[in-house]
Coordinates of C-alpha atoms and ligand atoms in Angstrom, one line a residue:
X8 CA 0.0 0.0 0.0
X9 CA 1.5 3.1 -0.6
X10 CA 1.1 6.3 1.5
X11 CA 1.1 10.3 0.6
X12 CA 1.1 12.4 4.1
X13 CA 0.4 15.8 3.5
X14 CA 1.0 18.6 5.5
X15 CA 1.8 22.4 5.4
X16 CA 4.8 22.0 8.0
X17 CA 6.9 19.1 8.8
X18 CA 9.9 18.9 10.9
X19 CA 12.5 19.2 10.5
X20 CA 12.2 21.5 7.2
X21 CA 9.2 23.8 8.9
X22 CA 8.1 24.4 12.0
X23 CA 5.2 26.6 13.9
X24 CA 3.9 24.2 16.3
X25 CA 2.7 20.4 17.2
X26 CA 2.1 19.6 13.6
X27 CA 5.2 19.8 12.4
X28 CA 6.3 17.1 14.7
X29 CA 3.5 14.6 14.2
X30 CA 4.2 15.2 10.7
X31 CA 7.6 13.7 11.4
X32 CA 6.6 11.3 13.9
X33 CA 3.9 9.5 12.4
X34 CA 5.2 8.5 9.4
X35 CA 8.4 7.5 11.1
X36 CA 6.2 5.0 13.1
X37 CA 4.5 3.8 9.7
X38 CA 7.4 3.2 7.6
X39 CA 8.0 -0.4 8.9
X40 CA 4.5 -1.7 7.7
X41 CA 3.7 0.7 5.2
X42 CA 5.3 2.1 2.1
X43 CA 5.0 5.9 3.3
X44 CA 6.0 9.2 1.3
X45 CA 5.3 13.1 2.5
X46 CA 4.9 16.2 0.9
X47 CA 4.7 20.0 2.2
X48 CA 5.8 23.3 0.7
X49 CA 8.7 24.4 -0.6
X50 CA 9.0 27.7 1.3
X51 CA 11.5 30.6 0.2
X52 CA 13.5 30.3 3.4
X53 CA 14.2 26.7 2.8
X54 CA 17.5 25.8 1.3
X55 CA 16.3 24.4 -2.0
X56 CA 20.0 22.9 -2.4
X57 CA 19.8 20.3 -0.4
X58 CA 16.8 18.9 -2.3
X59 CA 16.8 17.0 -5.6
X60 CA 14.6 18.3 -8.8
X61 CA 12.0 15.1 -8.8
X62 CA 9.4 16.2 -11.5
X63 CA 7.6 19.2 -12.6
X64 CA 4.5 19.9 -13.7
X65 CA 1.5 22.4 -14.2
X66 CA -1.6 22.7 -12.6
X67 CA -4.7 24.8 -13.9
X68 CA -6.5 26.8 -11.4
X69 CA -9.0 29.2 -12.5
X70 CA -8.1 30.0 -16.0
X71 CA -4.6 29.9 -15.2
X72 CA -1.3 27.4 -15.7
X73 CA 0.7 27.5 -12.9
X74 CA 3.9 26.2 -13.2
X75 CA 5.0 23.0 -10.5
X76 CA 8.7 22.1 -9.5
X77 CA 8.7 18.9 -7.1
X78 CA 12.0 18.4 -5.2
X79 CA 12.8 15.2 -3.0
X80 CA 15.1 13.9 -0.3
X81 CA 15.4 11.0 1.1
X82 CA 15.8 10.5 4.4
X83 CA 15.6 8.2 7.7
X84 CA 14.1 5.5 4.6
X85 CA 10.9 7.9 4.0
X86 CA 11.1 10.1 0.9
X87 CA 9.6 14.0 1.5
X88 CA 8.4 16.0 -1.7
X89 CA 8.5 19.7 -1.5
X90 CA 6.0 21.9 -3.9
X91 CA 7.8 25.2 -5.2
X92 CA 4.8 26.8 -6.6
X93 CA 4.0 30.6 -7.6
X94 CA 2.9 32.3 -4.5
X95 CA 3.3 29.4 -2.2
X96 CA 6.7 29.8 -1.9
X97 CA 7.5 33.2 -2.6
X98 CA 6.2 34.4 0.8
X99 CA 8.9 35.4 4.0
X100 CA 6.8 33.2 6.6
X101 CA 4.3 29.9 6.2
X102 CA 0.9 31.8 6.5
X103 CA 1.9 35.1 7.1
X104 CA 3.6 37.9 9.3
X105 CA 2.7 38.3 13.3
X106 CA 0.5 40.9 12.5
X107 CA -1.8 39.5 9.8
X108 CA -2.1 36.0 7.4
X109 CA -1.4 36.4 3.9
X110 CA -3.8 37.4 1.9
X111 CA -3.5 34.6 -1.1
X112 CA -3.7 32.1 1.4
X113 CA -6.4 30.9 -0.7
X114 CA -4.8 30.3 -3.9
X115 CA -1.6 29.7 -2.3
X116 CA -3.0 26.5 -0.2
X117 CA -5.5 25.7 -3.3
X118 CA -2.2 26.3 -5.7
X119 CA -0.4 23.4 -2.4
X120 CA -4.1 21.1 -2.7
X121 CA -4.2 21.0 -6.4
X122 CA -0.2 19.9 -6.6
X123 CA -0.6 17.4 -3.8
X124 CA -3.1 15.6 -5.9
X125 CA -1.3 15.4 -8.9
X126 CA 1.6 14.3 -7.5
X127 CA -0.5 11.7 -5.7
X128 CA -1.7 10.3 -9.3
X129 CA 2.1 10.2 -10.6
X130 CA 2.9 8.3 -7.5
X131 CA 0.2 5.9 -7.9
X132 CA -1.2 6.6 -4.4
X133 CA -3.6 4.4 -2.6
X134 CA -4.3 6.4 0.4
X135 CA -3.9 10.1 0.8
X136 CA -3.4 11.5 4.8
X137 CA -4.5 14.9 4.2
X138 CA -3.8 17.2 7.8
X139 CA -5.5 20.2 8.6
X140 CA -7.2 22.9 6.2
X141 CA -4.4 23.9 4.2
X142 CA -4.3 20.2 2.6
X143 CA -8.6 20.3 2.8
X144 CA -9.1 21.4 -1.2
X145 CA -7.2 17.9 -2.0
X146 CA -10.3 16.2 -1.0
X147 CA -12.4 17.4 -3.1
X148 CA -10.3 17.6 -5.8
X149 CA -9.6 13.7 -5.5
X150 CA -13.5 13.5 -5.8
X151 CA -14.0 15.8 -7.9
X152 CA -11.5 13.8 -10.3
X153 CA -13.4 10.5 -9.7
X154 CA -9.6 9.2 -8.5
X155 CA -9.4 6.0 -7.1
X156 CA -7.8 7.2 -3.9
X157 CA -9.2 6.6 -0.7
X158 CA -8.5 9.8 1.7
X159 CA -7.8 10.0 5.5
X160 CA -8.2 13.8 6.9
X161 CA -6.8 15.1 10.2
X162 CA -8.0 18.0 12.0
X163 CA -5.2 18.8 14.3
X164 CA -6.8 22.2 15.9
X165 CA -11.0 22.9 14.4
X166 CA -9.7 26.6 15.5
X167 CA -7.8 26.9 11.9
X168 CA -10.8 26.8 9.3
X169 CA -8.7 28.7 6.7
X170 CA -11.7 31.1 6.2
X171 CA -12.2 33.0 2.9
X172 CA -14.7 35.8 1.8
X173 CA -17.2 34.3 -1.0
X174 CA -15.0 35.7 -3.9
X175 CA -12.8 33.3 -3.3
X176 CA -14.6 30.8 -5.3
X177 CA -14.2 32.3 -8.0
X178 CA -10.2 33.2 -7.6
X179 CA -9.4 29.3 -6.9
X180 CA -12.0 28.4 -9.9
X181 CA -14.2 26.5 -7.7
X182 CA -17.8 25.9 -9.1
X183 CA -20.5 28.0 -7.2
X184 CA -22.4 24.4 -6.4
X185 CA -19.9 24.0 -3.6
X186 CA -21.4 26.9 -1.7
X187 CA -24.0 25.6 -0.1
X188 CA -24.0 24.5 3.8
X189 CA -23.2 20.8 3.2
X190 CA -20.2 21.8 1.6
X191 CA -17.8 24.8 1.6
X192 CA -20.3 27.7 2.5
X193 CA -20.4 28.5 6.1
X194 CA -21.8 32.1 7.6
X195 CA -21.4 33.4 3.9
X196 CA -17.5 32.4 3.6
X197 CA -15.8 29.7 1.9
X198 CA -14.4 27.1 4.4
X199 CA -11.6 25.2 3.3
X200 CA -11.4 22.7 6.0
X201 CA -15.3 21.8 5.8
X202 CA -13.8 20.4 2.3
X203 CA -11.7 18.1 4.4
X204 CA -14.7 16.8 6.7
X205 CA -17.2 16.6 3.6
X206 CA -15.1 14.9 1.0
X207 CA -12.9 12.6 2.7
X208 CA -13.4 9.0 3.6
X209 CA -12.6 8.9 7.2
X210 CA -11.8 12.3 9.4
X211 CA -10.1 11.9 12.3
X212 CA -9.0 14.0 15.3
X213 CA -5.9 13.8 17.2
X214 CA -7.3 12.7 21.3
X215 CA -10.1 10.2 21.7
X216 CA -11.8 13.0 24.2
X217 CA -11.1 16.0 21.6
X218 CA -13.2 13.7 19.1
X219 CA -16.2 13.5 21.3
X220 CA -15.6 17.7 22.3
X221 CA -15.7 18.8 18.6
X222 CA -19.2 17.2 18.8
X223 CA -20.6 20.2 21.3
X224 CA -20.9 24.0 20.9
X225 CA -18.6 24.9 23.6
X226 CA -15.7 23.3 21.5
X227 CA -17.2 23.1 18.1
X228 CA -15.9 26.1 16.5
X229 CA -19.2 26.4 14.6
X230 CA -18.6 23.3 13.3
X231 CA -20.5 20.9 15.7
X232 CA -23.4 20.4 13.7
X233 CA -21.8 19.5 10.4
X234 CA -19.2 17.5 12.7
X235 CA -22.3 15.6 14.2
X236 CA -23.7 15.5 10.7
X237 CA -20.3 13.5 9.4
X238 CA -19.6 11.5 13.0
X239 CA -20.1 8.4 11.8
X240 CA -16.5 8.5 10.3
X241 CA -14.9 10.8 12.5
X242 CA -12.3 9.3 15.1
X243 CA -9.6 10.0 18.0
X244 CA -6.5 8.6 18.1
X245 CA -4.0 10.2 20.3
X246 CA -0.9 11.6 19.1
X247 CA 2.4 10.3 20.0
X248 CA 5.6 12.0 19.9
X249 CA 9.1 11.1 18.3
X250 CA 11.0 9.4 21.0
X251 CA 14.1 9.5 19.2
X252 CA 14.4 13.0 19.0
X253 CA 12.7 13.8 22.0
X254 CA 15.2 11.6 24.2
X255 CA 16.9 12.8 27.0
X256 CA 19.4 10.0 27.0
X257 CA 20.9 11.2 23.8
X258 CA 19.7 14.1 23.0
X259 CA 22.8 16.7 21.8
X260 CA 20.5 19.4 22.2
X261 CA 20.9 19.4 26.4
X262 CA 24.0 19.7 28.3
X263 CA 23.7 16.3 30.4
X264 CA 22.3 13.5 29.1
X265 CA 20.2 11.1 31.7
X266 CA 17.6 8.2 31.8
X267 CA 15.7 7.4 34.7
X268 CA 18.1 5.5 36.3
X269 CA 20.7 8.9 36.6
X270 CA 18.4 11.5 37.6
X271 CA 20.4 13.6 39.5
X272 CA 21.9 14.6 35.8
X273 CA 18.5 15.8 35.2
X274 CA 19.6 18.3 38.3
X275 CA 22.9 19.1 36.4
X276 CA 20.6 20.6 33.6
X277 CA 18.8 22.6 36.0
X278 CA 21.9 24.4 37.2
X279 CA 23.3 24.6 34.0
X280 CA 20.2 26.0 32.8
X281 CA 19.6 28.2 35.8
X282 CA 23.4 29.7 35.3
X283 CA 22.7 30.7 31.5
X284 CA 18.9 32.7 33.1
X285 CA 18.7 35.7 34.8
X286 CA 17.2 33.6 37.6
X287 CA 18.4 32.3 40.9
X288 CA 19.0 29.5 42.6
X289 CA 18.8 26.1 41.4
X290 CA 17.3 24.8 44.4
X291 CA 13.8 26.6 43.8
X292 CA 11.0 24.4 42.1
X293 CA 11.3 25.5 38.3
X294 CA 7.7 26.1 36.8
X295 CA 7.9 26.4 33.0
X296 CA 5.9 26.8 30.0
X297 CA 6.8 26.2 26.4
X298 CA 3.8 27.7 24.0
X299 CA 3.0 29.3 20.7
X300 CA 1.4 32.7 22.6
X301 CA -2.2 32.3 21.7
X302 CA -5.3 32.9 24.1
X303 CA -5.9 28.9 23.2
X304 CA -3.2 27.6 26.0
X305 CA -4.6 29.7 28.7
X306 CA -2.7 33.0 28.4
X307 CA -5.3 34.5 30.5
X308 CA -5.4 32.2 33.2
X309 CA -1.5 32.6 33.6
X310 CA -1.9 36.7 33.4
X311 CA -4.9 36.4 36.2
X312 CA -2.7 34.4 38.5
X313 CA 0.9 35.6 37.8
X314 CA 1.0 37.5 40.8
X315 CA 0.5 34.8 43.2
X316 CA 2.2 32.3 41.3
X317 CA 5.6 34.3 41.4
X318 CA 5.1 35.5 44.7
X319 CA 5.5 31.5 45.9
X320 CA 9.5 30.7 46.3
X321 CA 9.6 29.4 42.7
X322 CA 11.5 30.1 39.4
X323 CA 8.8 30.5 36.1
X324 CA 10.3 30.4 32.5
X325 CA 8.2 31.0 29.8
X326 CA 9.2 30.5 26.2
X327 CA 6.6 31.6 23.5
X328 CA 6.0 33.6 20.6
X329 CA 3.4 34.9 19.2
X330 CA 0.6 37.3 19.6
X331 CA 2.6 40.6 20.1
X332 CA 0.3 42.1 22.8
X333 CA 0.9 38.8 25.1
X334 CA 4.6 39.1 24.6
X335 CA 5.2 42.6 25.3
X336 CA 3.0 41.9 29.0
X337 CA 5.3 38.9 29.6
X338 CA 8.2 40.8 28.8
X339 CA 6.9 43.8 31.1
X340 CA 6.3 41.4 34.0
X341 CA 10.2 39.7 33.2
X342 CA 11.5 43.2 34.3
X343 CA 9.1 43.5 37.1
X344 CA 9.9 39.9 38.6
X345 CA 13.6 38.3 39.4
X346 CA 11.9 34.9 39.5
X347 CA 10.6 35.4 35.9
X348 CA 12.2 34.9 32.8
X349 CA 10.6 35.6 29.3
X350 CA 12.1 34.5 26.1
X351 CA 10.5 35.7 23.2
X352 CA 10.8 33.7 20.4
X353 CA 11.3 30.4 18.7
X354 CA 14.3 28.4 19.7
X355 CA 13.9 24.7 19.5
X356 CA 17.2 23.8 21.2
X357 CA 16.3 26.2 24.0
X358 CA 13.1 23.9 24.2
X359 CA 14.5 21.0 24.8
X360 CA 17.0 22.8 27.0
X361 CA 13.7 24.1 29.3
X362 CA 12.1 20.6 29.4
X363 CA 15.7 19.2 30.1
X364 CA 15.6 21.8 33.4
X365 CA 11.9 21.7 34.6
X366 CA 10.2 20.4 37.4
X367 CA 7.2 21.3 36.1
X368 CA 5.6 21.9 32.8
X369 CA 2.4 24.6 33.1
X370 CA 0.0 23.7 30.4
X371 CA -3.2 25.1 31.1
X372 CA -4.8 25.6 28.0
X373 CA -8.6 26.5 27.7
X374 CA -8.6 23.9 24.5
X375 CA -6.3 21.2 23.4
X376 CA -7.1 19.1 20.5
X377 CA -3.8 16.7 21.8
X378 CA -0.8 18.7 22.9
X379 CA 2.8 17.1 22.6
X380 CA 4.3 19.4 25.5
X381 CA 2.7 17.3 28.0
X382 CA 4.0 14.0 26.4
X383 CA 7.5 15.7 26.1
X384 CA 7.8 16.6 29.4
X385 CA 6.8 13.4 30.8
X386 CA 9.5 11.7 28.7
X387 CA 12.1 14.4 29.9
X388 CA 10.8 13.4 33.6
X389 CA 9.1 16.9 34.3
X390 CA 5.6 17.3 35.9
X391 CA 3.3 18.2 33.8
X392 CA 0.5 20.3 35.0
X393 CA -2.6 20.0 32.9
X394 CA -6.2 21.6 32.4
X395 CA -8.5 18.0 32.1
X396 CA -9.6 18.7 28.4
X397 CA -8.6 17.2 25.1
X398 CA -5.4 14.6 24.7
X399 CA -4.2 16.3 28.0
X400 CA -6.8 14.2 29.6
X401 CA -6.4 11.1 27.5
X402 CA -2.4 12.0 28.8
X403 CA -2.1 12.8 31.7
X404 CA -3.4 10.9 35.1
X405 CA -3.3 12.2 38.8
X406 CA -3.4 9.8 41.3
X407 CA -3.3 6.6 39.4
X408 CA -0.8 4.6 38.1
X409 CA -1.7 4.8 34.6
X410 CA 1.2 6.2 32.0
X411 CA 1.6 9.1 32.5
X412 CA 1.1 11.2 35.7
X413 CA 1.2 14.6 36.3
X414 CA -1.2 17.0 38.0
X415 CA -4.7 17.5 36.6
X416 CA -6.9 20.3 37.5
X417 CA -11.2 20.1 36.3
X418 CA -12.2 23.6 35.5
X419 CA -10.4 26.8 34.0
X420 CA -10.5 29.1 37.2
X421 CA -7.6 30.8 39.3
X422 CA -8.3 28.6 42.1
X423 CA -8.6 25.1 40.5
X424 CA -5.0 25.9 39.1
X425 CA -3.2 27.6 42.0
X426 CA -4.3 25.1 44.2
X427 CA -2.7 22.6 41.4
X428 CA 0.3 24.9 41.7
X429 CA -0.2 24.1 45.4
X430 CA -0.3 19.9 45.3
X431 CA 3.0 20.6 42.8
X432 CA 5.0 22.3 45.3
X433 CA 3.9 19.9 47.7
X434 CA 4.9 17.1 45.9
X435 CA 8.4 18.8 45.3
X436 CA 9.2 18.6 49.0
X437 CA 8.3 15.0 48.9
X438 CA 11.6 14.3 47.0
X439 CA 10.8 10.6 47.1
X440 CA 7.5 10.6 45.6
X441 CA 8.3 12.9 42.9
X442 CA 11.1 10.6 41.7
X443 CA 9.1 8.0 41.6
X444 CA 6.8 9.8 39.7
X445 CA 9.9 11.0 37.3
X446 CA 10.7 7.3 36.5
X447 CA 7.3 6.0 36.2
X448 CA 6.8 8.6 32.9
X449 CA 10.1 8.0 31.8
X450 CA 9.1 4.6 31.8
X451 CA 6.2 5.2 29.4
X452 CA 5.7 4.8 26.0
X453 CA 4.8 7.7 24.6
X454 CA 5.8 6.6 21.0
X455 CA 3.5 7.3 17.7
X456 CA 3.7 3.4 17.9
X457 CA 0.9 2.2 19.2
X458 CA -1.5 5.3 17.8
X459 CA 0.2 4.1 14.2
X460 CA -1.4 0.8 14.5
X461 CA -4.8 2.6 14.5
X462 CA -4.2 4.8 11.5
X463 CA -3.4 1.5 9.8
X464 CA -6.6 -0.1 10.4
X465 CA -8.1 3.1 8.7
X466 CA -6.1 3.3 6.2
X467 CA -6.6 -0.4 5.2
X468 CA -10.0 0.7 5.8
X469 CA -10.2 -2.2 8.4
X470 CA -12.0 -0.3 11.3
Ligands
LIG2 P1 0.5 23.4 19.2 O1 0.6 22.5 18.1 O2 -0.9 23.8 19.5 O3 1.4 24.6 19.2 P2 1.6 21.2 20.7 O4 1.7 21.0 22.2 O5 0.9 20.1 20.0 O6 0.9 22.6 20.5 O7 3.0 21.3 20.1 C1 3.9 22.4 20.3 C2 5.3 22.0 19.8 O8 6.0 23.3 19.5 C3 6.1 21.3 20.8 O9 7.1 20.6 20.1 C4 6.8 22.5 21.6 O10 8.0 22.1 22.2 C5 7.1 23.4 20.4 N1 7.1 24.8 20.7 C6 6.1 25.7 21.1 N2 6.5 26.9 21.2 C7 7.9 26.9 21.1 C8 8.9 27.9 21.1 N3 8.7 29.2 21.4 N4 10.2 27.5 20.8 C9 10.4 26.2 20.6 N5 9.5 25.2 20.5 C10 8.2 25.6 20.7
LIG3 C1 -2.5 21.4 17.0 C2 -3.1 21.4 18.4 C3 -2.3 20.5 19.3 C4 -1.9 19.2 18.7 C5 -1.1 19.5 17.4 C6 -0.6 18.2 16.7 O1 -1.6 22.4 16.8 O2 -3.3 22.7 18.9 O3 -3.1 20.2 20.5 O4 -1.0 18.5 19.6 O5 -1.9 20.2 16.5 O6 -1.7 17.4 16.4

């Protein structure tokens, strides 16, 4: 059986968030039993040079040719095809600058849709795992074609719609019957990802509770009904993360490497990490966040509490970018606070670095379709402490002995979550109890493995 996974990031090559690495991950875990390919963008600041010219092509949108180059490398056994396409990869950034999204996201994601298809056909693609909206328009073209390609679609985050006035139609050449409500019209725009849900074969979600939230108005997005409408081939399989980058026995990205059987190098991070801050004292619990800054992982809740939080005899790192208004209050409070530090940006070794260090990993986000931080931490044998909704509920357990534990608070209020804060520094003067907790997670498998095994069945078209 062969495989096309299609997504607008992948990482290594582009990153902006969770996505990227599940694009990596999940194919990794496939390749064994599956003949697997990707494809994503070739954007402008990617080095085309390392890439091989594979084919190229033209693709009619509208009543225009657009010229296709398809590069290729090889790697890790699993080829990856980047689209350089007019438009797509012209741009500075992946959807746009901090301020706004680019305008031709349209055509430039139609322009990524149409080429992902094609290439599909020259491949001779059985089954096509289309992720989020950007990908969406492939599943319709694939029906609109009559292809004989059965279609898997991922919704990674139903925030991201990739929403378009009407007139947008008639830019991407897309034939006025497909705005109506059962298909790309919704509140008089045209909604790429509906495409995805309506056209494809089987949708899926990335957390077995996310798939059953999506269902209700408070996490629908406006999308509940149609979701409800399609349900009977939606499913929630819970992302894994890859454990051979993410490993703190070898990963070069840390200063000390440890497993959970040399945890006092975990300390050695701390201090090392500690020395490079302009915090102090190594001995203080260290309460960190890593985050794309977006209301969505609880900004809010962190603002409304940050006074008490810092006034407990803690350090707090926060590393996030994003939204400018949220940054320049975190970056406010940095010079306010000696047991705060901000770093404003994206730094992926410095992420790794921060999870290397913690004690505990602050996720309290209002919404989570699956999160990877939580998984990461766990496998880096810090704390995580989690809002119970999405895959940070089907992740993370307090007061069990399922894999893996962490702390868990019910509702999104300043109380629920300092008195989390609370149990966490509690458990930190337990040293006993928290390293047993620390080699416990680190004993997990948080792996793409076992969630592979159910994309298999769908893809096989077995479940
Ligand atoms: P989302 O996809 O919603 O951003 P996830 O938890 O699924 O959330 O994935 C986030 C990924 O991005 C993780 O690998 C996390 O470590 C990484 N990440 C988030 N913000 C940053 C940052 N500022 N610098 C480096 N890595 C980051
Ligand atoms: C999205 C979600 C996040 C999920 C990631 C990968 O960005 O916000 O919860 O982990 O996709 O599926």
């Amino acid at each position: 059986m062969s495989v096309l996974f299609a997504s607008s990031e992948i990482y290594p090559y582009a990153k902006s968030g969770g996505l990227a690495d599940v694009a990596d991950a999940l194919p990794e875990a496939l390749k064994k039993s599956i003949n697997i390919s990707r494809v994503m963008p070739l954007y402008s600041f990617m080095d085309v040079k390392k890439f091989k010219l594979y084919t190229s092509y033209s693709v009619k949108i509208a009543t225009i040719v657009y010229d296709i180059e398809v590069f290729s490398l090889k790697k890790n056994e699993i080829t990856s095809y980047f689209i350089k396409a007019p438009h797509l990869s012209t741009t500075e950034m992946m959807y746009g600058s901090k301020e706004s999204d680019y305008e031709n996201n349209d055509l430039r994601f139609a322009l990524f849709s149409m080429a992902i298809v094609k290439l599909a056909q020259e491949l001779d693609i059985k089954v096509l795992h289309l992720n989020d909206w950007h990908t969406a328009l492939a599943a319709l073209y694939v029906k609109e074609f009559a292809l004989n390609i059965r279609v898997i679609f991922t919704i990674h985050n139903l925030a991201y719609q990739g929403l378009f006035a009407e007139h947008t139609l008639c830019k991407i050449g897309l034939n006025k019957k497909y705005f109506h409500l059962d298909a790309l019209e919704f509140y008089n725009k045209v909604n790429f990802l509906k495409a995805g849900i309506a056209y494809s074969d089987v949708v899926t979600t990335v957390s077995p509770t996310y798939a059953k939230e999506i269902l209700t108005r408070e996490f629908g997005c406006g999308l509940d009904g149609f979701l409800n409408y399609h349900k009977e081939k939606l499913y929630g399989i819970l992302n894994g993360i890859n454990v051979t980058r993410f490993n703190a026995s070898k990963d070069k990205m840390i200063v000390h490497n440890y497993d959970r059987n040399s945890l006092e190098k975990k300390h050695d991070n701390k201090i090392d990490f500690i020395q490079h801050s302009t915090l102090k004292d190594p001995r203080k619990p260290l309460f960190v966040m890593v985050a794309r800054l977006v209301q969505q992982k609880g900004i809010s809740l962190i603002l409304d509490s940050f006074e008490e939080l810092v006034s407990q005899n803690i350090n707090l790192f926060i590393l996030g970018e994003g939204d400018k208004t949220i940054s320049q209050k975190f970056t406010m409070l940095a010079l306010q606070h000696s047991n705060f530090e901000y770093f404003d940006g994206y730094d992926e070794a410095l992420s790794h670095k921060t999870y290397a260090a913690a004690d505990f990993v602050l996720i309290p986000s209002i919404f989570e379709p699956c999160g990877l931080t939580q998984l990461i931490a766990m496998e880096y044998g810090a704390i995580p402490i989690v809002h119970a909704v999405g895959g940070l509920k089907d992740s993370v357990y307090e007061n069990g002995t399922l894999c893996g534990e962490g702390i868990v608070y019910e509702n999104q209020n300043r109380e629920e979550f300092l008195f989390a804060i609370q149990r966490a520094l509690k458990l930190k003067k337990n040293g006993k109890k928290l390293k047993k907790k620390r080699v416990h997670n680190m004993g997990c498998d948080f792996s793409f493995t076992p969630s592979a095994l159910e994309y298999l069945k769908l893809y096989k078209s077995e479940l």
